[in-house]
Amino acid sequence: MQSYDPFARYYDADFREYRDDVALYHEFARRTGGPLLELMCGTGRVLVPLAEAGYTITGVDSSAAMLDLAREQLAEAELTAQTTLIQGDVRDVHVPTNHFSLAFIAINSFMHLERVGDQLACLNTMRKALTRRGLLILDLFSPDPAEIIREDNRLVLDRAYHLDGRYVQKFVAIDSDYASQVSRVTYLYDETDLQGQVTRRTMQFTMRWLYRFELEHLLARAGFVVRHIYGSYELDEYATGSPRLIAVASPAREA
């Protein structure tokens, strides 16, 4: 898998203030109790507020730089005693078995796993980590064919902000292939210093989208029973036009 270390500070600046989904994880953490497991936790956008709420939580990510930023936030909030951060590959990382009451992968991150074998390996990691009554949550982009077909690698300005005393402009281009269900994403970060010197950093990655019944079948193959499919963070039923594809599942008894 690609290293995201060079872009950790940009990722944190891009998404740290995004809170639309945090209440959903608070609610399921309340229902299940702890401990909690977040795979692909990044810089702790969801992990930190859950720790602040008093939950014991373990976060896994492949990026050392992402985890360093998460540690800084946890240390500043004096939350290191109840949190564990592990650098590892979600396909084979070692975490405690039959230990967690809730395991989740937040907004779209599961889509970084392009191959079915990789997806199943990740889900196997989560299934083994969960207690028999535990819950899994996957939060995915809900594919809209009309929108996807218009993604033609056109470069657009996504956002602009100041970071470490420099002005950053983020440009995004997405080229999607409908047959393979793969989006090739390019981020360009133009960073301007106080002297007007511009440095450009380019990040490219691919993401594979899934459809509802494809996701349900995948979860069944991985030894899960789907409990519900939601279409929003407010837990609306999944329907045409839903903005999210959120699966809640639990380990099958025979798995």
mmCIF file of C-alpha atoms in Angstrom:
data_model
loop_
_atom_site.group_PDB
_atom_site.id
_atom_site.type_symbol
_atom_site.label_atom_id
_atom_site.label_comp_id
_atom_site.label_asym_id
_atom_site.label_seq_id
_atom_site.Cartn_x
_atom_site.Cartn_y
_atom_site.Cartn_z
ATOM 1 C CA MET A 1 0.000 0.000 0.000
ATOM 2 C CA GLN A 2 1.106 3.556 -0.701
ATOM 3 C CA SER A 3 2.895 5.561 1.977
ATOM 4 C CA TYR A 4 0.959 8.619 3.099
ATOM 5 C CA ASP A 5 3.708 9.948 5.361
ATOM 6 C CA PRO A 6 4.659 12.937 3.149
ATOM 7 C CA PHE A 7 1.045 14.161 3.183
ATOM 8 C CA ALA A 8 0.110 13.617 6.832
ATOM 9 C CA ARG A 9 0.170 17.316 7.732
ATOM 10 C CA TYR A 10 -2.022 18.181 4.736
ATOM 11 C CA TYR A 11 -4.452 15.369 5.536
ATOM 12 C CA ASP A 12 -4.764 16.597 9.095
ATOM 13 C CA ALA A 13 -5.391 20.165 7.940
ATOM 14 C CA ASP A 14 -7.907 19.003 5.322
ATOM 15 C CA PHE A 15 -10.037 16.861 7.599
ATOM 16 C CA ARG A 16 -9.387 17.608 11.268
ATOM 17 C CA GLU A 17 -12.480 19.794 11.583
ATOM 18 C CA TYR A 18 -14.788 17.359 9.784
ATOM 19 C CA ARG A 19 -17.278 16.166 12.390
ATOM 20 C CA ASP A 20 -20.332 15.012 10.434
ATOM 21 C CA ASP A 21 -19.804 11.354 11.309
ATOM 22 C CA VAL A 22 -18.503 11.602 14.876
ATOM 23 C CA ALA A 23 -21.945 11.487 16.493
ATOM 24 C CA LEU A 24 -22.638 8.161 14.739
ATOM 25 C CA TYR A 25 -19.593 6.547 16.354
ATOM 26 C CA HIS A 26 -20.492 8.050 19.718
ATOM 27 C CA GLU A 27 -23.920 6.446 19.448
ATOM 28 C CA PHE A 28 -22.639 2.987 18.531
ATOM 29 C CA ALA A 29 -19.928 3.221 21.181
ATOM 30 C CA ARG A 30 -22.672 4.007 23.697
ATOM 31 C CA ARG A 31 -24.643 0.964 22.549
ATOM 32 C CA THR A 32 -21.721 -1.454 22.622
ATOM 33 C CA GLY A 33 -19.436 -0.064 25.317
ATOM 34 C CA GLY A 34 -15.723 -0.552 24.904
ATOM 35 C CA PRO A 35 -13.039 -1.218 24.047
ATOM 36 C CA LEU A 36 -13.122 0.200 20.504
ATOM 37 C CA LEU A 37 -10.968 -0.457 17.431
ATOM 38 C CA GLU A 38 -10.473 1.938 14.528
ATOM 39 C CA LEU A 39 -8.587 0.750 11.465
ATOM 40 C CA MET A 40 -7.088 3.376 9.128
ATOM 41 C CA CYS A 41 -7.393 5.897 11.944
ATOM 42 C CA GLY A 42 -5.185 8.527 10.290
ATOM 43 C CA THR A 43 -4.353 11.465 12.530
ATOM 44 C CA GLY A 44 -7.094 10.648 15.043
ATOM 45 C CA ARG A 45 -9.988 12.691 13.712
ATOM 46 C CA VAL A 46 -12.540 10.211 15.113
ATOM 47 C CA LEU A 47 -10.333 8.432 17.620
ATOM 48 C CA VAL A 48 -9.551 11.518 19.709
ATOM 49 C CA PRO A 49 -13.164 12.598 20.415
ATOM 50 C CA LEU A 50 -14.064 9.009 21.326
ATOM 51 C CA ALA A 51 -11.160 8.917 23.768
ATOM 52 C CA GLU A 52 -12.286 12.279 25.135
ATOM 53 C CA ALA A 53 -15.684 10.698 25.790
ATOM 54 C CA GLY A 54 -13.999 8.152 28.051
ATOM 55 C CA TYR A 55 -13.697 5.116 25.770
ATOM 56 C CA THR A 56 -10.660 2.872 25.612
ATOM 57 C CA ILE A 57 -9.689 2.765 21.946
ATOM 58 C CA THR A 58 -7.007 1.270 19.722
ATOM 59 C CA GLY A 59 -6.121 2.885 16.417
ATOM 60 C CA VAL A 60 -4.269 1.242 13.522
ATOM 61 C CA ASP A 61 -2.715 2.985 10.537
ATOM 62 C CA SER A 62 0.065 2.218 8.064
ATOM 63 C CA SER A 63 1.470 5.763 8.221
ATOM 64 C CA ALA A 64 3.955 6.563 10.975
ATOM 65 C CA ALA A 65 3.588 10.288 10.302
ATOM 66 C CA MET A 66 -0.201 10.116 10.634
ATOM 67 C CA LEU A 67 0.125 8.304 13.951
ATOM 68 C CA ASP A 68 2.690 10.829 15.195
ATOM 69 C CA LEU A 69 0.137 13.612 14.706
ATOM 70 C CA ALA A 70 -2.493 11.527 16.499
ATOM 71 C CA ARG A 71 -0.096 10.982 19.421
ATOM 72 C CA GLU A 72 0.507 14.712 19.686
ATOM 73 C CA GLN A 73 -3.218 15.377 19.995
ATOM 74 C CA LEU A 74 -3.713 12.582 22.518
ATOM 75 C CA ALA A 75 -0.778 13.740 24.614
ATOM 76 C CA GLU A 76 -2.032 17.326 24.592
ATOM 77 C CA ALA A 77 -5.446 16.125 25.797
ATOM 78 C CA GLU A 78 -3.841 13.759 28.369
ATOM 79 C CA LEU A 79 -5.526 10.731 26.794
ATOM 80 C CA THR A 80 -2.552 8.446 26.160
ATOM 81 C CA ALA A 81 -3.409 6.109 29.066
ATOM 82 C CA GLN A 82 -6.630 4.913 27.419
ATOM 83 C CA THR A 83 -5.418 4.784 23.819
ATOM 84 C CA THR A 84 -3.159 2.453 21.880
ATOM 85 C CA LEU A 85 -1.767 3.341 18.463
ATOM 86 C CA ILE A 86 -0.346 0.628 16.213
ATOM 87 C CA GLN A 87 1.491 1.112 12.949
ATOM 88 C CA GLY A 88 0.569 -1.759 10.689
ATOM 89 C CA ASP A 89 -1.149 -3.065 7.585
ATOM 90 C CA VAL A 90 -4.865 -3.614 8.203
ATOM 91 C CA ARG A 91 -4.689 -6.827 6.169
ATOM 92 C CA ASP A 92 -2.489 -8.629 8.682
ATOM 93 C CA VAL A 93 -1.929 -6.404 11.711
ATOM 94 C CA HIS A 94 -1.892 -8.169 15.084
ATOM 95 C CA VAL A 95 -4.481 -6.853 17.522
ATOM 96 C CA PRO A 96 -6.076 -8.615 20.512
ATOM 97 C CA THR A 97 -8.475 -11.427 19.554
ATOM 98 C CA ASN A 98 -12.128 -11.456 20.666
ATOM 99 C CA HIS A 99 -11.498 -8.219 22.505
ATOM 100 C CA PHE A 100 -13.320 -5.276 20.939
ATOM 101 C CA SER A 101 -17.022 -4.490 21.154
ATOM 102 C CA LEU A 102 -16.937 -2.106 18.186
ATOM 103 C CA ALA A 103 -14.592 -1.996 15.187
ATOM 104 C CA PHE A 104 -14.915 0.529 12.400
ATOM 105 C CA ILE A 105 -13.324 2.137 9.359
ATOM 106 C CA ALA A 106 -14.434 5.723 8.911
ATOM 107 C CA ILE A 107 -15.279 7.762 5.863
ATOM 108 C CA ASN A 108 -14.276 6.025 2.603
ATOM 109 C CA SER A 109 -10.978 4.599 3.893
ATOM 110 C CA PHE A 110 -11.995 1.000 3.178
ATOM 111 C CA MET A 111 -12.118 2.001 -0.493
ATOM 112 C CA HIS A 112 -8.309 2.213 -0.543
ATOM 113 C CA LEU A 113 -8.382 -1.594 -0.667
ATOM 114 C CA GLU A 114 -8.882 -2.245 -4.368
ATOM 115 C CA ARG A 115 -8.655 -6.036 -4.545
ATOM 116 C CA VAL A 116 -11.251 -8.416 -3.127
ATOM 117 C CA GLY A 117 -8.496 -10.437 -1.450
ATOM 118 C CA ASP A 118 -7.253 -7.336 0.381
ATOM 119 C CA GLN A 119 -10.779 -6.392 1.406
ATOM 120 C CA LEU A 120 -11.416 -9.876 2.796
ATOM 121 C CA ALA A 121 -8.098 -9.861 4.648
ATOM 122 C CA CYS A 122 -8.983 -6.560 6.319
ATOM 123 C CA LEU A 123 -12.443 -7.793 7.262
ATOM 124 C CA ASN A 124 -10.892 -10.957 8.657
ATOM 125 C CA THR A 125 -8.677 -8.812 10.882
ATOM 126 C CA MET A 126 -11.760 -7.058 12.215
ATOM 127 C CA ARG A 127 -13.821 -10.211 12.653
ATOM 128 C CA LYS A 128 -11.109 -11.892 14.720
ATOM 129 C CA ALA A 129 -10.702 -8.762 16.832
ATOM 130 C CA LEU A 130 -14.406 -8.480 17.702
ATOM 131 C CA THR A 131 -16.219 -10.220 20.495
ATOM 132 C CA ARG A 132 -19.075 -12.516 19.453
ATOM 133 C CA ARG A 133 -21.565 -9.749 20.202
ATOM 134 C CA GLY A 134 -19.386 -7.026 18.715
ATOM 135 C CA LEU A 135 -20.317 -4.740 15.839
ATOM 136 C CA LEU A 136 -18.513 -3.691 12.673
ATOM 137 C CA ILE A 137 -19.155 -0.371 10.909
ATOM 138 C CA LEU A 138 -17.970 0.474 7.395
ATOM 139 C CA ASP A 139 -18.719 3.967 6.084
ATOM 140 C CA LEU A 140 -18.446 4.222 2.307
ATOM 141 C CA PHE A 141 -19.213 6.652 -0.472
ATOM 142 C CA SER A 142 -22.595 5.842 -2.052
ATOM 143 C CA PRO A 143 -21.914 5.677 -5.796
ATOM 144 C CA ASP A 144 -24.013 7.860 -8.065
ATOM 145 C CA PRO A 145 -23.491 6.740 -11.692
ATOM 146 C CA ALA A 146 -24.519 10.139 -13.058
ATOM 147 C CA GLU A 147 -21.829 11.862 -10.990
ATOM 148 C CA ILE A 148 -19.152 9.245 -11.540
ATOM 149 C CA ILE A 149 -19.418 9.348 -15.322
ATOM 150 C CA ARG A 150 -18.661 13.095 -15.241
ATOM 151 C CA GLU A 151 -15.335 12.591 -13.441
ATOM 152 C CA ASP A 152 -12.931 13.191 -16.304
ATOM 153 C CA ASN A 153 -9.668 14.174 -14.567
ATOM 154 C CA ARG A 154 -10.554 17.865 -14.631
ATOM 155 C CA LEU A 155 -8.443 19.809 -12.120
ATOM 156 C CA VAL A 156 -10.426 21.913 -9.634
ATOM 157 C CA LEU A 157 -9.502 24.001 -6.604
ATOM 158 C CA ASP A 158 -10.801 22.082 -3.602
ATOM 159 C CA ARG A 159 -9.785 24.325 -0.707
ATOM 160 C CA ALA A 160 -7.235 26.850 0.519
ATOM 161 C CA TYR A 161 -5.874 27.458 4.020
ATOM 162 C CA HIS A 162 -2.842 28.527 6.003
ATOM 163 C CA LEU A 163 -0.569 25.835 7.432
ATOM 164 C CA ASP A 164 2.609 26.389 9.441
ATOM 165 C CA GLY A 165 2.774 29.993 8.275
ATOM 166 C CA ARG A 166 2.340 29.128 4.617
ATOM 167 C CA TYR A 167 -0.577 29.466 2.220
ATOM 168 C CA VAL A 168 -1.769 26.133 0.825
ATOM 169 C CA GLN A 169 -4.019 25.583 -2.181
ATOM 170 C CA LYS A 170 -5.309 22.066 -2.738
ATOM 171 C CA PHE A 171 -6.337 21.033 -6.260
ATOM 172 C CA VAL A 172 -8.114 17.757 -6.991
ATOM 173 C CA ALA A 173 -8.580 15.741 -10.181
ATOM 174 C CA ILE A 174 -10.568 12.494 -10.347
ATOM 175 C CA ASP A 175 -10.666 10.103 -13.264
ATOM 176 C CA SER A 176 -13.175 7.274 -12.774
ATOM 177 C CA ASP A 177 -13.559 4.060 -14.724
ATOM 178 C CA TYR A 178 -17.093 2.739 -14.475
ATOM 179 C CA ALA A 179 -16.291 -0.808 -15.577
ATOM 180 C CA SER A 180 -13.586 -1.427 -12.964
ATOM 181 C CA GLN A 181 -15.307 0.721 -10.291
ATOM 182 C CA VAL A 182 -12.012 2.518 -9.702
ATOM 183 C CA SER A 183 -11.352 6.223 -9.248
ATOM 184 C CA ARG A 184 -7.833 7.524 -9.809
ATOM 185 C CA VAL A 185 -7.409 10.552 -7.580
ATOM 186 C CA THR A 186 -4.729 13.236 -7.829
ATOM 187 C CA TYR A 187 -4.132 15.850 -5.127
ATOM 188 C CA LEU A 188 -1.886 18.814 -5.889
ATOM 189 C CA TYR A 189 -0.789 20.892 -2.898
ATOM 190 C CA ASP A 190 0.683 24.289 -3.820
ATOM 191 C CA GLU A 191 2.405 25.735 -0.769
ATOM 192 C CA THR A 192 3.454 29.401 -0.897
ATOM 193 C CA ASP A 193 6.000 30.704 1.639
ATOM 194 C CA LEU A 194 6.402 34.259 2.903
ATOM 195 C CA GLN A 195 8.791 35.087 0.036
ATOM 196 C CA GLY A 196 6.238 33.994 -2.573
ATOM 197 C CA GLN A 197 8.100 30.800 -3.445
ATOM 198 C CA VAL A 198 5.683 28.008 -4.467
ATOM 199 C CA THR A 199 6.356 24.345 -3.757
ATOM 200 C CA ARG A 200 4.080 21.755 -5.336
ATOM 201 C CA ARG A 201 3.572 18.287 -3.899
ATOM 202 C CA THR A 202 1.608 15.661 -5.792
ATOM 203 C CA MET A 203 -0.260 12.750 -4.267
ATOM 204 C CA GLN A 204 -1.925 10.064 -6.371
ATOM 205 C CA PHE A 205 -3.958 7.075 -5.244
ATOM 206 C CA THR A 206 -6.826 4.886 -6.361
ATOM 207 C CA MET A 207 -10.099 4.050 -4.653
ATOM 208 C CA ARG A 208 -12.631 1.362 -5.513
ATOM 209 C CA TRP A 209 -16.295 1.991 -4.883
ATOM 210 C CA LEU A 210 -18.773 -0.730 -3.939
ATOM 211 C CA TYR A 211 -22.497 -1.132 -4.382
ATOM 212 C CA ARG A 212 -24.890 -2.206 -1.662
ATOM 213 C CA PHE A 213 -25.340 -5.884 -2.471
ATOM 214 C CA GLU A 214 -21.705 -6.246 -3.486
ATOM 215 C CA LEU A 215 -20.829 -4.998 -0.002
ATOM 216 C CA GLU A 216 -23.335 -7.327 1.652
ATOM 217 C CA HIS A 217 -21.933 -10.296 -0.254
ATOM 218 C CA LEU A 218 -18.377 -9.307 0.685
ATOM 219 C CA LEU A 219 -19.291 -9.130 4.367
ATOM 220 C CA ALA A 220 -20.999 -12.525 4.200
ATOM 221 C CA ARG A 221 -17.869 -14.051 2.616
ATOM 222 C CA ALA A 222 -15.812 -12.572 5.447
ATOM 223 C CA GLY A 223 -17.970 -14.209 8.112
ATOM 224 C CA PHE A 224 -20.298 -11.359 9.031
ATOM 225 C CA VAL A 225 -24.044 -11.008 9.300
ATOM 226 C CA VAL A 226 -25.317 -7.672 8.024
ATOM 227 C CA ARG A 227 -27.531 -6.035 10.634
ATOM 228 C CA HIS A 228 -28.393 -2.843 8.804
ATOM 229 C CA ILE A 229 -27.515 -0.691 5.828
ATOM 230 C CA TYR A 230 -27.896 3.033 6.415
ATOM 231 C CA GLY A 231 -27.810 5.891 3.937
ATOM 232 C CA SER A 232 -26.760 8.779 6.177
ATOM 233 C CA TYR A 233 -25.089 9.641 9.457
ATOM 234 C CA GLU A 234 -28.573 10.238 10.850
ATOM 235 C CA LEU A 235 -29.235 6.507 10.249
ATOM 236 C CA ASP A 236 -31.793 7.009 7.493
ATOM 237 C CA GLU A 237 -32.659 3.924 5.479
ATOM 238 C CA TYR A 238 -30.441 3.398 2.457
ATOM 239 C CA ALA A 239 -32.272 4.483 -0.694
ATOM 240 C CA THR A 240 -31.705 5.972 -4.120
ATOM 241 C CA GLY A 241 -29.879 9.254 -3.637
ATOM 242 C CA SER A 242 -28.496 8.395 -0.194
ATOM 243 C CA PRO A 243 -25.227 10.244 0.412
ATOM 244 C CA ARG A 244 -23.567 7.398 2.324
ATOM 245 C CA LEU A 245 -23.422 3.598 2.255
ATOM 246 C CA ILE A 246 -22.981 2.563 5.891
ATOM 247 C CA ALA A 247 -22.942 -1.118 6.810
ATOM 248 C CA VAL A 248 -23.411 -2.379 10.362
ATOM 249 C CA ALA A 249 -22.607 -6.054 10.804
ATOM 250 C CA SER A 250 -21.680 -8.597 13.455
ATOM 251 C CA PRO A 251 -19.605 -11.797 13.368
ATOM 252 C CA ALA A 252 -21.518 -14.856 12.213
ATOM 253 C CA ARG A 253 -21.720 -17.495 14.921
ATOM 254 C CA GLU A 254 -20.239 -20.193 12.742
ATOM 255 C CA ALA A 255 -17.379 -17.969 11.495
#
